[in-house]
Structure formats: structure tokens, C-alpha cells
Short mmCIF file of C-alpha atoms and ligand atoms in Angstrom, two decimals:
data_model
loop_
_atom_site.label_atom_id
_atom_site.label_comp_id
_atom_site.label_asym_id
_atom_site.label_seq_id
_atom_site.Cartn_x
_atom_site.Cartn_y
_atom_site.Cartn_z
CA MET S 6 47.01 -71.31 -8.94
CA PRO S 7 48.72 -74.29 -7.21
CA SER S 8 48.97 -77.59 -9.04
CA THR S 9 46.73 -80.37 -7.76
CA MET S 10 46.78 -84.12 -8.40
CA ASN S 11 45.09 -83.32 -11.71
CA ASN S 12 48.61 -82.74 -13.04
CA ILE S 13 49.23 -86.50 -12.76
CA ALA S 14 47.30 -86.80 -16.03
CA LYS S 15 50.17 -85.04 -17.82
CA GLN S 16 52.89 -87.30 -16.38
CA GLY S 17 54.39 -89.88 -18.73
CA ASP S 18 52.48 -92.50 -20.72
CA HIS S 19 50.33 -93.70 -17.82
CA GLY S 20 49.41 -90.47 -16.03
CA ALA S 21 46.01 -90.04 -17.64
CA ALA S 22 44.94 -93.59 -16.79
CA MET S 23 46.40 -93.47 -13.29
CA MET S 24 45.09 -90.06 -12.22
CA PRO S 25 41.59 -91.24 -11.18
CA VAL S 26 43.02 -94.17 -9.25
CA ILE S 27 45.57 -92.04 -7.38
CA GLN S 28 42.83 -89.49 -6.69
CA GLY S 29 40.93 -92.42 -5.15
CA VAL S 30 43.96 -93.14 -2.96
CA GLY S 31 43.86 -89.45 -1.97
CA ARG S 32 40.18 -89.71 -0.95
CA ALA S 33 40.94 -92.80 1.13
CA ALA S 34 43.88 -90.97 2.74
CA ILE S 35 41.69 -88.03 3.74
CA GLU S 36 39.12 -90.35 5.33
CA ILE S 37 41.74 -92.51 7.07
CA ALA S 38 43.49 -89.38 8.39
CA ALA S 39 40.19 -88.16 9.86
CA VAL S 40 39.58 -91.53 11.52
CA LEU S 41 43.10 -91.58 12.97
CA ARG S 42 42.72 -88.07 14.41
CA GLY S 43 39.58 -89.03 16.34
CA ALA S 44 40.31 -92.70 17.05
CA VAL S 45 40.98 -92.25 20.77
CA PHE S 46 37.47 -90.84 21.31
CA ARG S 47 35.85 -93.80 19.55
CA GLY S 48 37.75 -96.50 21.42
CA ALA S 49 39.25 -97.40 18.03
CA LEU S 50 42.86 -97.65 19.21
CA GLY S 51 44.23 -101.06 20.12
CA GLY S 52 43.86 -104.61 18.87
CA ALA S 53 40.96 -105.86 16.78
CA GLY S 54 41.22 -109.25 18.49
CA SER S 55 42.19 -110.86 15.18
CA GLU S 56 45.36 -111.79 13.30
CA ASN S 57 46.23 -111.09 9.67
CA ILE S 58 47.68 -113.68 7.30
CA GLN S 59 51.09 -112.71 8.63
CA GLY S 60 50.03 -113.92 12.10
CA GLU S 61 50.34 -110.34 13.33
CA GLN S 62 47.81 -108.80 15.73
CA GLN S 63 45.52 -106.56 13.67
CA GLN S 64 44.81 -103.12 15.08
CA MET S 65 41.18 -101.99 14.81
CA LEU S 66 42.43 -99.20 12.59
CA ASP S 67 44.17 -101.71 10.27
CA VAL S 68 40.79 -103.29 9.59
CA LEU S 69 38.97 -99.97 9.19
CA SER S 70 41.67 -98.49 6.92
CA ASP S 71 41.50 -101.60 4.75
CA GLU S 72 37.72 -101.20 4.39
CA ILE S 73 38.03 -97.50 3.54
CA PHE S 74 40.76 -98.12 0.97
CA LEU S 75 38.84 -100.95 -0.71
CA GLU S 76 35.70 -98.78 -0.92
CA GLU S 77 37.59 -95.92 -2.58
CA MET S 78 39.24 -98.30 -5.06
CA ARG S 79 35.79 -99.68 -5.90
CA SER S 80 34.44 -96.15 -6.42
CA THR S 81 37.08 -95.37 -9.07
CA GLY S 82 35.59 -97.99 -11.41
CA PHE S 83 39.09 -98.74 -12.76
CA ILE S 84 40.19 -101.46 -10.31
CA CYS S 85 39.17 -105.10 -10.70
CA ALA S 86 40.84 -106.47 -7.57
CA VAL S 87 42.90 -105.52 -4.52
CA GLY S 88 45.68 -107.49 -2.82
CA SER S 89 45.92 -106.26 0.77
CA GLU S 90 48.20 -106.98 3.72
CA GLU S 91 45.01 -107.33 5.74
CA GLN S 92 43.36 -109.92 3.48
CA GLU S 93 44.62 -113.48 2.99
CA GLU S 94 43.19 -113.78 -0.53
CA LEU S 95 42.91 -111.41 -3.49
CA LEU S 96 39.73 -109.30 -3.11
CA VAL S 97 37.84 -109.13 -6.43
CA ILE S 98 35.69 -106.02 -6.93
CA GLU S 99 32.73 -107.83 -8.46
CA GLU S 100 31.02 -104.95 -10.27
CA TYR S 101 34.32 -104.01 -11.91
CA SER S 102 35.88 -107.46 -12.35
CA HIS S 103 36.39 -106.54 -16.05
CA ALA S 104 38.49 -103.43 -15.24
CA ASP S 105 42.13 -103.16 -16.32
CA TYR S 106 44.07 -102.61 -13.10
CA LEU S 107 44.79 -104.18 -9.71
CA VAL S 108 46.09 -102.46 -6.58
CA LEU S 109 48.43 -103.96 -3.98
CA VAL S 110 48.21 -102.17 -0.63
CA ASP S 111 49.42 -102.00 2.92
CA PRO S 112 46.48 -99.94 4.16
CA LEU S 113 47.97 -98.83 7.48
CA ASP S 114 51.70 -99.41 7.64
CA GLY S 115 53.39 -99.08 11.02
CA SER S 116 50.13 -99.29 12.96
CA SER S 117 52.01 -100.31 16.11
CA ASN S 118 52.93 -96.61 16.29
CA LEU S 119 49.29 -95.57 16.66
CA ASP S 120 48.91 -95.83 20.42
CA VAL S 121 51.97 -93.61 20.87
CA ASP S 122 50.67 -91.10 18.29
CA GLY S 123 53.55 -91.87 15.92
CA PRO S 124 53.50 -91.49 12.12
CA VAL S 125 51.90 -94.25 10.03
CA GLY S 126 51.29 -94.68 6.31
CA THR S 127 49.56 -96.34 3.40
CA ILE S 128 51.68 -97.98 0.68
CA PHE S 129 50.26 -98.83 -2.77
CA SER S 130 51.26 -100.24 -6.11
CA ILE S 131 49.18 -100.43 -9.31
CA VAL S 132 49.64 -103.09 -12.00
CA LYS S 133 47.80 -103.92 -15.22
CA ARG S 134 46.05 -107.29 -15.23
CA LYS S 135 47.57 -110.17 -17.21
CA THR S 136 44.29 -112.12 -17.45
CA ALA S 137 41.78 -111.17 -20.14
CA ASN S 138 39.20 -108.59 -19.02
CA SER S 139 36.48 -111.18 -19.66
CA GLU S 140 38.07 -113.52 -17.12
CA ARG S 141 37.86 -113.29 -13.33
CA PRO S 142 40.93 -111.51 -11.85
CA HIS S 143 43.35 -114.04 -10.38
CA VAL S 144 46.12 -113.81 -7.80
CA SER S 145 48.56 -114.48 -10.66
CA ASP S 146 47.67 -110.97 -11.89
CA THR S 147 49.47 -109.61 -8.80
CA LEU S 148 52.64 -111.69 -9.23
CA GLN S 149 54.46 -109.22 -11.47
CA SER S 150 57.96 -107.87 -10.95
CA GLY S 151 58.44 -104.22 -10.05
CA ARG S 152 59.52 -103.57 -13.65
CA GLU S 153 55.84 -104.10 -14.60
CA VAL S 154 54.47 -101.60 -12.07
CA ILE S 155 52.41 -98.80 -13.66
CA ALA S 156 52.29 -96.50 -10.62
CA ALA S 157 53.21 -96.64 -6.93
CA GLY S 158 53.51 -94.44 -3.89
CA TYR S 159 52.66 -93.86 -0.28
CA VAL S 160 50.60 -91.70 2.06
CA LEU S 161 52.28 -90.35 5.19
CA TYR S 162 49.97 -89.53 8.12
CA GLY S 163 52.26 -87.13 9.96
CA PRO S 164 52.02 -83.51 11.11
CA SER S 165 50.86 -82.95 7.54
CA LEU S 166 49.05 -85.42 5.27
CA MET S 167 51.25 -86.22 2.26
CA LEU S 168 50.80 -88.38 -0.81
CA VAL S 169 54.05 -89.18 -2.67
CA CYS S 170 53.72 -91.07 -5.95
CA SER S 171 55.20 -91.91 -9.33
CA VAL S 172 53.59 -93.01 -12.59
CA GLY S 173 57.04 -93.69 -14.04
CA ASP S 174 57.81 -90.04 -14.80
CA GLY S 175 59.66 -88.94 -11.66
CA VAL S 176 58.40 -88.67 -8.07
CA HIS S 177 56.03 -85.92 -6.95
CA GLY S 178 54.76 -85.08 -3.47
CA TYR S 179 51.32 -83.67 -2.74
CA THR S 180 50.31 -82.21 0.63
CA PHE S 181 46.71 -81.97 1.79
CA ASN S 182 45.72 -78.30 2.17
CA PRO S 183 42.94 -78.16 4.79
CA ALA S 184 42.08 -74.58 3.80
CA VAL S 185 40.73 -75.81 0.47
CA ALA S 186 40.33 -79.53 1.31
CA ARG S 187 42.51 -80.85 -1.50
CA PHE S 188 46.00 -82.22 -2.15
CA GLU S 189 48.31 -79.65 -3.72
CA LEU S 190 51.72 -80.19 -5.33
CA SER S 191 54.27 -79.35 -2.63
CA HIS S 192 57.34 -81.42 -3.62
CA PRO S 193 57.73 -81.51 -7.42
CA ASP S 194 60.31 -83.87 -8.94
CA MET S 195 61.69 -85.36 -5.70
CA ARG S 196 65.28 -86.63 -5.97
CA ILE S 197 67.18 -88.41 -3.20
CA PRO S 198 70.36 -86.54 -2.17
CA GLU S 199 73.45 -88.57 -3.13
CA THR S 200 75.27 -87.80 0.14
CA GLY S 201 74.33 -87.08 3.74
CA GLY S 202 71.22 -88.15 5.56
CA TYR S 203 70.92 -91.07 7.97
CA TYR S 204 71.04 -94.83 8.14
CA SER S 205 67.72 -96.22 9.35
CA VAL S 206 67.39 -99.72 10.81
CA ASN S 207 66.20 -101.59 13.89
CA GLU S 208 69.76 -102.07 15.10
CA SER S 209 68.59 -104.19 18.06
CA ASN S 210 68.41 -107.13 15.62
CA LYS S 211 72.03 -106.68 14.48
CA SER S 212 73.47 -109.76 16.18
CA ASP S 213 70.84 -111.83 14.36
CA TRP S 214 71.23 -110.49 10.84
CA ALA S 215 71.92 -112.84 7.94
CA ASP S 216 74.46 -112.28 5.14
CA GLY S 217 77.04 -110.64 7.43
CA MET S 218 74.98 -107.48 7.48
CA GLY S 219 76.20 -106.58 10.99
CA ASP S 220 79.79 -106.22 9.82
CA LYS S 221 78.64 -104.50 6.61
CA LEU S 222 76.74 -101.90 8.61
CA ILE S 223 79.74 -101.21 10.85
CA ALA S 224 81.91 -100.72 7.74
CA MET S 225 79.30 -98.46 6.11
CA LYS S 226 79.05 -96.31 9.24
CA ALA S 227 82.84 -95.93 9.33
CA GLU S 228 82.95 -95.04 5.63
CA THR S 229 80.05 -92.59 5.59
CA GLY S 230 79.82 -91.25 9.15
CA LEU S 231 76.01 -91.25 8.87
CA GLY S 232 73.90 -90.68 11.99
CA MET S 233 70.94 -92.97 12.75
CA ARG S 234 67.18 -92.30 12.75
CA TYR S 235 64.50 -94.99 13.06
CA VAL S 236 60.74 -94.57 13.48
CA GLY S 237 59.62 -98.16 13.01
CA ALA S 238 57.08 -97.24 10.32
CA MET S 239 58.45 -97.93 6.84
CA VAL S 240 56.67 -94.96 5.26
CA ALA S 241 58.17 -92.49 7.76
CA ASP S 242 61.67 -93.98 7.49
CA MET S 243 61.45 -94.13 3.68
CA HIS S 244 60.17 -90.54 3.42
CA ARG S 245 63.02 -89.16 5.54
CA THR S 246 65.54 -91.18 3.50
CA LEU S 247 64.04 -89.84 0.26
CA LEU S 248 64.23 -86.23 1.47
CA LYS S 249 67.53 -86.29 3.41
CA GLY S 250 69.50 -89.14 1.79
CA GLY S 251 71.04 -92.18 3.46
CA VAL S 252 69.82 -95.76 3.58
CA PHE S 253 66.86 -97.64 5.08
CA LEU S 254 67.34 -101.34 5.64
CA TYR S 255 65.52 -104.34 7.03
CA PRO S 256 67.80 -107.39 6.65
CA ALA S 257 66.71 -111.01 7.05
CA ASP S 258 67.35 -112.42 10.53
CA SER S 259 66.72 -115.62 12.49
CA LYS S 260 63.12 -114.56 13.23
CA ASN S 261 62.36 -113.38 9.68
CA THR S 262 64.57 -115.69 7.63
CA THR S 263 63.39 -114.26 4.28
CA GLY S 264 63.02 -110.71 5.62
CA LYS S 265 60.13 -108.98 7.39
CA LEU S 266 58.87 -106.54 4.79
CA ARG S 267 56.39 -107.69 2.14
CA LEU S 268 57.51 -107.70 -1.47
CA LEU S 269 54.31 -106.80 -3.31
CA TYR S 270 52.93 -103.99 -1.15
CA GLU S 271 55.96 -102.64 0.70
CA ALA S 272 59.29 -103.39 -1.03
CA ILE S 273 58.20 -103.05 -4.67
CA PRO S 274 56.21 -99.79 -4.34
CA MET S 275 58.96 -98.21 -2.22
CA GLY S 276 61.61 -99.57 -4.60
CA PHE S 277 59.73 -98.11 -7.58
CA VAL S 278 59.57 -94.69 -5.93
CA MET S 279 63.22 -94.86 -4.83
CA GLU S 280 64.51 -95.73 -8.32
CA GLN S 281 62.29 -93.04 -9.88
CA ALA S 282 63.88 -90.56 -7.42
CA GLY S 283 67.39 -91.54 -8.57
CA GLY S 284 68.13 -93.92 -5.70
CA LYS S 285 68.79 -97.64 -5.37
CA ALA S 286 66.45 -100.41 -4.18
CA MET S 287 68.09 -103.73 -3.41
CA SER S 288 67.20 -107.01 -1.77
CA SER S 289 69.67 -109.86 -1.25
CA GLY S 290 71.96 -109.66 -4.28
CA ILE S 291 69.20 -108.47 -6.62
CA ALA S 292 67.36 -105.24 -7.36
CA ILE S 293 63.94 -105.34 -5.70
CA LEU S 294 62.24 -104.49 -8.98
CA ASP S 295 63.87 -107.51 -10.68
CA ILE S 296 62.48 -110.07 -8.20
CA GLU S 297 59.86 -112.35 -9.77
CA PRO S 298 57.14 -112.61 -7.07
CA GLU S 299 55.96 -116.10 -6.08
CA ALA S 300 53.26 -115.34 -3.48
CA LEU S 301 50.93 -112.49 -2.50
CA HIS S 302 52.40 -112.08 1.00
CA GLN S 303 56.01 -112.96 0.20
CA ARG S 304 58.67 -111.26 2.35
CA VAL S 305 62.13 -110.02 1.29
CA PRO S 306 65.14 -108.22 2.78
CA VAL S 307 65.10 -104.51 1.87
CA TYR S 308 67.90 -101.96 1.30
CA LEU S 309 66.70 -98.59 -0.02
CA GLY S 310 68.59 -95.30 -0.38
CA SER S 311 71.10 -93.20 -2.26
CA ASN S 312 73.44 -95.09 -4.58
CA THR S 313 76.50 -94.03 -2.55
CA ASN S 314 75.16 -95.34 0.73
CA VAL S 315 73.53 -98.53 -0.56
CA ASP S 316 76.80 -99.37 -2.37
CA ALA S 317 78.79 -98.58 0.80
CA LEU S 318 76.52 -101.00 2.69
CA LEU S 319 76.23 -103.84 0.19
CA GLY S 320 79.52 -103.35 -1.65
P1 P6P Q 415 60.36 -103.58 13.66
C1 P6P Q 415 55.68 -102.06 10.63
O1 P6P Q 415 55.20 -103.14 11.41
C2 P6P Q 415 56.62 -102.63 9.59
O2 P6P Q 415 55.94 -103.54 8.78
C3 P6P Q 415 57.24 -101.51 8.78
O3 P6P Q 415 56.40 -100.43 8.63
C4 P6P Q 415 58.49 -101.15 9.57
O4 P6P Q 415 59.54 -100.69 8.74
C5 P6P Q 415 58.86 -102.47 10.25
O5 P6P Q 415 57.69 -103.29 10.26
C6 P6P Q 415 59.31 -102.25 11.68
O6 P6P Q 415 59.69 -103.51 12.20
O7 P6P Q 415 60.76 -105.04 13.78
O8 P6P Q 415 61.56 -102.65 13.63
O9 P6P Q 415 59.30 -103.14 14.63
#
């Protein structure tokens, strides 16, 4: 009998509490995957004609995925509020505003890949509220370092539908089995290989990188001999790095002077998973999980991968 996401309940101190929430993420993933598969027939590809707080053009599927994810978080009954890339403010779930946990989410990461049928993902992080349960959840509840994270992970909408997550007791990958319509454990105890793999970066920005990262990358390539792979969707590039080894990076540059990737719902969840898988997760001169967040949509430089390769890059 294959293991399902029910086995999350047996993982570490937080598995039992996190299982229903991560199962809710799984339900959202199944629905989002179905919407993605049929989007072209519903005229649902392309821009929504609106911008998100980041000033980025929202895809129609960004908006729809955000709605689906919020609905599934509401249906768990354990989430009092959601901080989403697609929403400027914290979204309080009114009927459960007394619940213990909040979720930070990038509902559809890499959505610019959609119209070329490329892989996309959902990235999530779960934290315990700091405000009293009798109070209304506040954005300050989200501003917790990665060391406070209870659970985190991502969904990869690729040739298969995968959910990779950690509740602080290692990293485990679940693949949706269409034959029985459920996620089954396919990648138990995922560990990043210490050598090999690829470096993964949008190298076209190299001449613009801050902190001398252009020269550092050249030196790392000479030292490690790594080949390059880049999809342009963080979840896909992170997942390959986790499975094959190497390093994924998005340095600050003149266009994104504090980095492009968002701390609370991209860097921290991916950093949590990477550290749980035995890898390293750095920003500029500090571990991602040690950064004290200051704003819901704060951006940071990101360097994720095996210790050998991140050290070769950052020294
Ligand atoms: P660029 C997608 O828009 C995203 O937020 C991440 O998923 C991805 O890693 C990065 O931006 C890609 O950015 O500038 O290479 O297109």
C-alpha cells in the first residue's frame, strides 16, 4: 500500500497539525492543474488586464489560482489569514480569524511560462500567528524569519503533478497518481547531492549584477565545471537543483536593486526546503532563514544549492 500525504501526520512535532493544511494545498494543486490543462480552450491564457502589487502584469491564471488557493485554505478551517503575491494586503479568512496559522503563497509562480506550455508552480510557507487568537490577524503575523516557519514547500505543474514539502523533519515528495486521484509518496527523504548538477541563473543580467556576482560566477564555473540549465520558473529551477545538485541564483541588479524574488513566499519557503534537504540557502551575506522580514512583499537576492557549490559561488 503506497504512502499518501497522511504520513505527514507522523513527521516531527508539527506533522499532525500541518497535515490537513498541506492536504488543502494538495486539493488546490489538483484543481489548479486541471485549470491549467484546459486553459487554452477557455481563453484563460494571457493577461488579466491588471497589475499586482509588484507592478507586474497579472495573468488570468494568476488571479484564478489565487482564488482557488484561498478557497482551499479557508476550507481547512486551520488558517486565519493568507499573504499572497497576488494581493496587496493580508487576506483575513473571517470565519476562521481565530485559527492558529497563516499561509504565505505565490499561487502561480513562473506564470510567464504558461503561454509556451512551460512548467509553473505554487510556493507556500506556513507560520503560527504571533497575535492572540482573540485578536484580528495582522500583517505583523507574517513578518517572521524562516527560523519560525512551521512548514513549507512547493507544487510543480510539470509532466507530473508533484508536491514537495517539509514540516521540519526532512523533505518528502508526493506525486499525484491519476489512477487513484491522490498524491502518493514518490520521493521520500529528499537530499540535495553535494556535487554535480547545474548552475541556474538568468545569465543575460550578468553585466548588471551587484556585489561582483559576475566575477564570482565565472570563478565558480571554473572551479566546478557545472553546466547551465534555466527555466525561468523558480519552482522548476529549484526542483532540478534539489534533485541533481548545483546552485540556483537570482542576484540583485540595477533593475531589481534588492533582488527580484520575494522573501516571504519565494525565498523563505525554498530556503526552508533546501536547508531541510541538507543544502544551503543564502542571500547577501546572510542565510535566508535568518533575515528578519520588514514587509509582506519584500524582495531579496537568492542563492540556493549544495553547500559545495554555494560556497564556491559566494566564498
Ligand atoms: P527572469 C517568475 O516570474 C519569477 O518570479 C521566478 O519564478 C523566476 O525564478 C524568476 O522570476 C525569473 O525571472 O528575470 O529570469 O524572467
